[in-house]
Amino acid sequence: EAGVTQFPSHSVIEKGQTVTLRCDPISGHDNLYWYRRVMGKEIKFLLHFVKESKQDESGMPNNRFLAERTGGTYSTLKVQPAELEDSGVYFCASSHWTGFNNEQFFGPGTRLTVL
Amino acid sequence: AQTVTQSQPEMSVQEAETVTLSCTYDTSESDYYLFWYKQPPSRQMILVIRQEAYKQQNATENRFSVNFQKAAKSFSLKISDSQLGDAAMYFCAYSPSGAGSYQLTFGKGTKLSVIP
């Protein structure tokens, strides 16, 4: 079974540019999560999809971030325009269940550097 | 809001020895879930062990066990017979149990080195 994949693995952009990150969850997983780890800080929750619907987007930092999950399969996270403080590692995770069986399977992350 | 604190940024252990990683958390909920995740260098984060708050019995997974102290809001991870492959970042995480998003709240992590 293929794991969670993320693309690209690294992205270096200039301030003001746009970047789109992609996450492909494990097939059949309805739950998809985005997290972000800024250097030296905790991994922070961004948002949670159940199928194509946003269940919780309370962690999205501002309206420069837009997440979509068309058709309930893969998800994209777009940052437009990017700012310096957006640099960090963006993780995607998926799970089949919620609750105690909420084992979230993580992707390798996308390292975003904004110059 | 829930918070998770890992007070040990780095730890080291001799191969075959035992090491304990600390984690404390803060919540006003009575039921919740706790997890330890491991991220080896340049690899994906994987679940090591999980605990449901209403269960008093400590979870165990092979060489990994937890010491869950609900009143003290403490959830430490013990690794027995440490192996070189245990070298990784270890993250303690909290998740609510009620209906909702089940988002994970993480600590900052502990970097574990295993000395041959």
mmCIF file of C-alpha atoms in Angstrom:
data_model
loop_
_atom_site.group_PDB
_atom_site.id
_atom_site.type_symbol
_atom_site.label_atom_id
_atom_site.label_comp_id
_atom_site.label_asym_id
_atom_site.label_seq_id
_atom_site.Cartn_x
_atom_site.Cartn_y
_atom_site.Cartn_z
ATOM 1 C CA GLU A 1 0.000 0.000 0.000
ATOM 2 C CA ALA A 2 1.422 3.354 -1.022
ATOM 3 C CA GLY A 3 1.898 5.864 1.769
ATOM 4 C CA VAL A 4 1.081 9.532 1.857
ATOM 5 C CA THR A 5 3.029 11.390 -0.773
ATOM 6 C CA GLN A 6 3.777 15.084 -1.053
ATOM 7 C CA PHE A 7 5.080 17.174 -3.884
ATOM 8 C CA PRO A 8 7.423 18.942 -4.173
ATOM 9 C CA SER A 9 9.863 17.825 -1.500
ATOM 10 C CA HIS A 10 11.529 21.236 -1.519
ATOM 11 C CA SER A 11 10.466 24.616 -2.829
ATOM 12 C CA VAL A 12 12.426 27.844 -2.795
ATOM 13 C CA ILE A 13 10.527 30.960 -3.829
ATOM 14 C CA GLU A 14 10.807 34.690 -3.427
ATOM 15 C CA LYS A 15 8.574 36.766 -1.241
ATOM 16 C CA GLY A 16 5.418 37.686 -3.099
ATOM 17 C CA GLN A 17 5.392 34.623 -5.319
ATOM 18 C CA THR A 18 2.816 31.852 -5.279
ATOM 19 C CA VAL A 19 3.460 28.250 -4.353
ATOM 20 C CA THR A 20 1.167 25.238 -4.490
ATOM 21 C CA LEU A 21 1.847 22.157 -2.422
ATOM 22 C CA ARG A 22 0.221 18.853 -3.194
ATOM 23 C CA CYS A 23 -0.667 15.912 -0.990
ATOM 24 C CA ASP A 24 -1.862 12.499 -2.087
ATOM 25 C CA PRO A 25 -3.337 10.600 0.855
ATOM 26 C CA ILE A 26 -3.506 6.869 1.273
ATOM 27 C CA SER A 27 -6.230 5.502 -0.957
ATOM 28 C CA GLY A 28 -9.536 5.224 0.872
ATOM 29 C CA HIS A 29 -8.643 7.638 3.649
ATOM 30 C CA ASP A 30 -11.448 10.153 4.012
ATOM 31 C CA ASN A 31 -9.576 12.308 6.525
ATOM 32 C CA LEU A 32 -6.783 14.545 5.336
ATOM 33 C CA TYR A 33 -4.846 16.958 7.540
ATOM 34 C CA TRP A 34 -2.326 19.706 6.867
ATOM 35 C CA TYR A 35 0.260 20.699 9.472
ATOM 36 C CA ARG A 36 3.201 23.072 9.447
ATOM 37 C CA ARG A 37 6.439 23.187 11.380
ATOM 38 C CA VAL A 38 8.203 26.501 11.488
ATOM 39 C CA MET A 39 11.892 26.309 12.431
ATOM 40 C CA GLY A 40 12.370 25.659 16.125
ATOM 41 C CA LYS A 41 8.678 25.513 16.905
ATOM 42 C CA GLU A 42 5.989 22.912 17.309
ATOM 43 C CA ILE A 43 4.216 21.199 14.480
ATOM 44 C CA LYS A 44 0.982 23.157 14.165
ATOM 45 C CA PHE A 45 -2.350 22.042 12.765
ATOM 46 C CA LEU A 46 -3.627 23.965 9.758
ATOM 47 C CA LEU A 47 -6.810 22.229 8.624
ATOM 48 C CA HIS A 48 -8.732 18.996 8.288
ATOM 49 C CA PHE A 49 -10.755 17.674 5.365
ATOM 50 C CA VAL A 50 -13.338 14.950 5.519
ATOM 51 C CA LYS A 51 -13.621 13.858 1.929
ATOM 52 C CA GLU A 52 -13.920 17.124 0.008
ATOM 53 C CA SER A 53 -15.351 19.172 2.881
ATOM 54 C CA LYS A 54 -13.368 21.315 5.287
ATOM 55 C CA GLN A 55 -14.132 19.929 8.738
ATOM 56 C CA ASP A 56 -11.879 22.327 10.617
ATOM 57 C CA GLU A 57 -9.764 25.134 9.242
ATOM 58 C CA SER A 58 -9.126 26.875 12.540
ATOM 59 C CA GLY A 59 -5.365 26.611 12.163
ATOM 60 C CA MET A 60 -5.074 28.420 8.844
ATOM 61 C CA PRO A 61 -2.918 31.477 9.601
ATOM 62 C CA ASN A 62 -4.558 33.950 7.218
ATOM 63 C CA ASN A 63 -6.341 34.308 3.909
ATOM 64 C CA ARG A 64 -3.110 33.958 1.935
ATOM 65 C CA PHE A 65 -3.496 30.219 2.471
ATOM 66 C CA LEU A 66 -6.039 28.300 0.415
ATOM 67 C CA ALA A 67 -6.571 24.568 0.683
ATOM 68 C CA GLU A 68 -8.669 22.445 -1.620
ATOM 69 C CA ARG A 69 -9.531 18.803 -1.952
ATOM 70 C CA THR A 70 -11.458 18.377 -5.140
ATOM 71 C CA GLY A 71 -13.255 15.067 -5.428
ATOM 72 C CA GLY A 72 -12.086 14.012 -1.999
ATOM 73 C CA THR A 73 -8.816 12.614 -3.258
ATOM 74 C CA TYR A 74 -5.633 14.652 -3.374
ATOM 75 C CA SER A 75 -5.339 18.050 -1.736
ATOM 76 C CA THR A 76 -3.509 21.228 -2.593
ATOM 77 C CA LEU A 77 -2.358 24.029 -0.324
ATOM 78 C CA LYS A 78 -1.682 27.303 -2.072
ATOM 79 C CA VAL A 79 0.164 30.205 -0.522
ATOM 80 C CA GLN A 80 -0.406 33.493 -2.342
ATOM 81 C CA PRO A 81 1.479 35.749 -1.944
ATOM 82 C CA ALA A 82 4.171 34.034 0.100
ATOM 83 C CA GLU A 83 5.803 35.892 2.997
ATOM 84 C CA LEU A 84 9.081 35.199 4.782
ATOM 85 C CA GLU A 85 7.291 33.794 7.842
ATOM 86 C CA ASP A 86 5.671 31.106 5.704
ATOM 87 C CA SER A 87 8.970 29.226 5.533
ATOM 88 C CA GLY A 88 8.859 25.842 7.185
ATOM 89 C CA VAL A 89 8.001 22.220 6.587
ATOM 90 C CA TYR A 90 4.444 21.467 5.543
ATOM 91 C CA PHE A 91 3.195 18.022 6.449
ATOM 92 C CA CYS A 92 0.168 16.239 5.174
ATOM 93 C CA ALA A 93 -1.435 13.326 6.988
ATOM 94 C CA SER A 94 -4.365 11.063 6.293
ATOM 95 C CA SER A 95 -6.429 8.678 8.343
ATOM 96 C CA HIS A 96 -9.228 6.245 7.732
ATOM 97 C CA TRP A 97 -10.820 6.605 11.120
ATOM 98 C CA THR A 98 -11.171 9.294 13.701
ATOM 99 C CA GLY A 99 -11.108 8.996 17.450
ATOM 100 C CA PHE A 100 -8.830 6.482 19.129
ATOM 101 C CA ASN A 101 -8.229 4.799 15.835
ATOM 102 C CA ASN A 102 -7.152 8.160 14.519
ATOM 103 C CA GLU A 103 -3.735 6.978 13.497
ATOM 104 C CA GLN A 104 -2.653 9.673 11.163
ATOM 105 C CA PHE A 105 -0.200 8.573 8.488
ATOM 106 C CA PHE A 106 2.176 11.342 7.602
ATOM 107 C CA GLY A 107 3.830 12.267 4.357
ATOM 108 C CA PRO A 108 7.512 13.218 4.138
ATOM 109 C CA GLY A 109 6.720 16.909 4.133
ATOM 110 C CA THR A 110 7.451 19.795 1.780
ATOM 111 C CA ARG A 111 10.208 22.137 2.882
ATOM 112 C CA LEU A 112 9.243 25.651 1.818
ATOM 113 C CA THR A 113 11.812 28.427 1.851
ATOM 114 C CA VAL A 114 10.676 31.973 1.155
ATOM 115 C CA LEU A 115 13.512 34.380 0.381
ATOM 116 C CA ALA B 1 -6.366 25.497 24.496
ATOM 117 C CA GLN B 2 -4.429 22.304 24.837
ATOM 118 C CA THR B 3 -0.653 22.427 25.069
ATOM 119 C CA VAL B 4 1.999 19.736 24.976
ATOM 120 C CA THR B 5 5.444 20.229 26.490
ATOM 121 C CA GLN B 6 8.527 18.173 25.867
ATOM 122 C CA SER B 7 11.205 19.539 28.161
ATOM 123 C CA GLN B 8 14.120 17.565 26.732
ATOM 124 C CA PRO B 9 15.229 18.956 23.351
ATOM 125 C CA GLU B 10 17.906 16.259 23.071
ATOM 126 C CA MET B 11 18.621 12.940 24.755
ATOM 127 C CA SER B 12 21.167 10.224 24.220
ATOM 128 C CA VAL B 13 21.235 6.589 25.215
ATOM 129 C CA GLN B 14 23.739 3.794 24.973
ATOM 130 C CA GLU B 15 22.754 0.943 22.709
ATOM 131 C CA ALA B 16 20.862 -1.769 24.644
ATOM 132 C CA GLU B 17 20.125 0.600 27.505
ATOM 133 C CA THR B 18 16.797 2.128 28.532
ATOM 134 C CA VAL B 19 15.772 5.732 28.050
ATOM 135 C CA THR B 20 12.687 7.704 29.082
ATOM 136 C CA LEU B 21 11.385 10.704 27.171
ATOM 137 C CA SER B 22 9.204 13.146 29.059
ATOM 138 C CA CYS B 23 5.953 14.745 27.996
ATOM 139 C CA THR B 24 3.440 16.827 29.901
ATOM 140 C CA TYR B 25 0.242 18.311 28.593
ATOM 141 C CA ASP B 26 -2.494 20.624 29.652
ATOM 142 C CA THR B 27 -6.173 20.105 28.993
ATOM 143 C CA SER B 28 -9.489 20.641 30.688
ATOM 144 C CA GLU B 29 -10.997 17.570 29.027
ATOM 145 C CA SER B 30 -11.517 14.319 30.894
ATOM 146 C CA ASP B 31 -11.198 12.049 27.885
ATOM 147 C CA TYR B 32 -8.651 12.391 25.137
ATOM 148 C CA TYR B 33 -5.962 10.495 23.280
ATOM 149 C CA LEU B 34 -2.206 10.689 23.562
ATOM 150 C CA PHE B 35 0.341 9.577 21.011
ATOM 151 C CA TRP B 36 4.063 9.258 20.540
ATOM 152 C CA TYR B 37 5.281 9.695 16.973
ATOM 153 C CA LYS B 38 8.796 9.012 15.722
ATOM 154 C CA GLN B 39 10.502 10.750 12.796
ATOM 155 C CA PRO B 40 13.774 9.115 11.729
ATOM 156 C CA PRO B 41 16.244 11.327 9.850
ATOM 157 C CA SER B 42 14.929 12.192 6.391
ATOM 158 C CA ARG B 43 11.999 9.857 6.805
ATOM 159 C CA GLN B 44 8.292 10.095 7.478
ATOM 160 C CA MET B 45 6.757 10.396 10.884
ATOM 161 C CA ILE B 46 5.282 7.137 12.143
ATOM 162 C CA LEU B 47 3.118 6.266 15.127
ATOM 163 C CA VAL B 48 4.966 4.498 17.942
ATOM 164 C CA ILE B 49 2.327 4.097 20.608
ATOM 165 C CA ARG B 50 -1.036 5.534 21.716
ATOM 166 C CA GLN B 51 -3.018 5.785 24.914
ATOM 167 C CA GLU B 52 -6.668 6.475 25.618
ATOM 168 C CA ALA B 53 -7.061 8.704 28.663
ATOM 169 C CA TYR B 54 -9.876 6.769 30.312
ATOM 170 C CA LYS B 55 -7.785 3.594 30.350
ATOM 171 C CA GLN B 56 -5.572 3.396 33.404
ATOM 172 C CA GLN B 57 -3.430 0.590 32.053
ATOM 173 C CA ASN B 58 -0.273 1.842 30.387
ATOM 174 C CA ALA B 59 0.095 1.018 26.715
ATOM 175 C CA THR B 60 2.932 -1.220 25.569
ATOM 176 C CA GLU B 61 4.240 -1.981 22.086
ATOM 177 C CA ASN B 62 7.196 -4.357 22.132
ATOM 178 C CA ARG B 63 10.176 -2.348 23.470
ATOM 179 C CA PHE B 64 8.110 0.819 23.793
ATOM 180 C CA SER B 65 5.929 1.557 26.798
ATOM 181 C CA VAL B 66 4.368 4.589 28.357
ATOM 182 C CA ASN B 67 3.929 5.838 31.884
ATOM 183 C CA PHE B 68 0.593 7.637 31.833
ATOM 184 C CA GLN B 69 -0.139 9.701 34.921
ATOM 185 C CA LYS B 70 -3.493 11.349 34.299
ATOM 186 C CA ALA B 71 -3.627 13.430 37.461
ATOM 187 C CA ALA B 72 -0.165 14.789 36.797
ATOM 188 C CA LYS B 73 -0.921 15.150 33.058
ATOM 189 C CA SER B 74 2.238 13.287 32.253
ATOM 190 C CA PHE B 75 2.827 10.840 29.392
ATOM 191 C CA SER B 76 6.403 9.614 29.228
ATOM 192 C CA LEU B 77 7.807 7.136 26.724
ATOM 193 C CA LYS B 78 10.198 4.401 27.784
ATOM 194 C CA ILE B 79 12.351 2.693 25.202
ATOM 195 C CA SER B 80 13.956 -0.518 26.422
ATOM 196 C CA ASP B 81 16.931 -2.264 24.858
ATOM 197 C CA SER B 82 17.622 0.765 22.658
ATOM 198 C CA GLN B 83 18.708 0.050 19.104
ATOM 199 C CA LEU B 84 20.518 2.189 16.559
ATOM 200 C CA GLY B 85 17.310 2.394 14.563
ATOM 201 C CA ASP B 86 15.610 4.155 17.461
ATOM 202 C CA ALA B 87 17.609 7.308 16.729
ATOM 203 C CA ALA B 88 15.021 9.874 15.668
ATOM 204 C CA MET B 89 12.946 12.877 16.657
ATOM 205 C CA TYR B 90 10.163 11.834 18.993
ATOM 206 C CA PHE B 91 6.996 13.884 19.187
ATOM 207 C CA CYS B 92 4.387 13.646 21.882
ATOM 208 C CA ALA B 93 0.897 14.536 20.654
ATOM 209 C CA TYR B 94 -2.585 15.102 22.061
ATOM 210 C CA SER B 95 -5.932 14.681 20.368
ATOM 211 C CA PRO B 96 -9.418 15.434 21.681
ATOM 212 C CA SER B 97 -11.847 12.544 21.832
ATOM 213 C CA GLY B 98 -15.138 14.287 21.203
ATOM 214 C CA ALA B 99 -16.714 14.885 17.845
ATOM 215 C CA GLY B 100 -14.579 17.198 15.847
ATOM 216 C CA SER B 101 -11.513 17.286 13.772
ATOM 217 C CA TYR B 102 -9.200 15.170 15.924
ATOM 218 C CA GLN B 103 -6.365 17.482 15.115
ATOM 219 C CA LEU B 104 -3.108 16.609 16.803
ATOM 220 C CA THR B 105 -1.398 19.071 19.123
ATOM 221 C CA PHE B 106 2.330 18.376 19.213
ATOM 222 C CA GLY B 107 5.201 19.078 21.528
ATOM 223 C CA LYS B 108 8.430 20.517 20.133
ATOM 224 C CA GLY B 109 10.038 17.113 19.995
ATOM 225 C CA THR B 110 12.994 15.339 21.555
ATOM 226 C CA LYS B 111 15.957 14.345 19.431
ATOM 227 C CA LEU B 112 17.175 10.941 20.547
ATOM 228 C CA SER B 113 20.680 9.774 19.728
ATOM 229 C CA VAL B 114 21.729 6.154 20.215
ATOM 230 C CA ILE B 115 25.398 5.599 20.984
ATOM 231 C CA PRO B 116 26.872 2.323 19.704
#
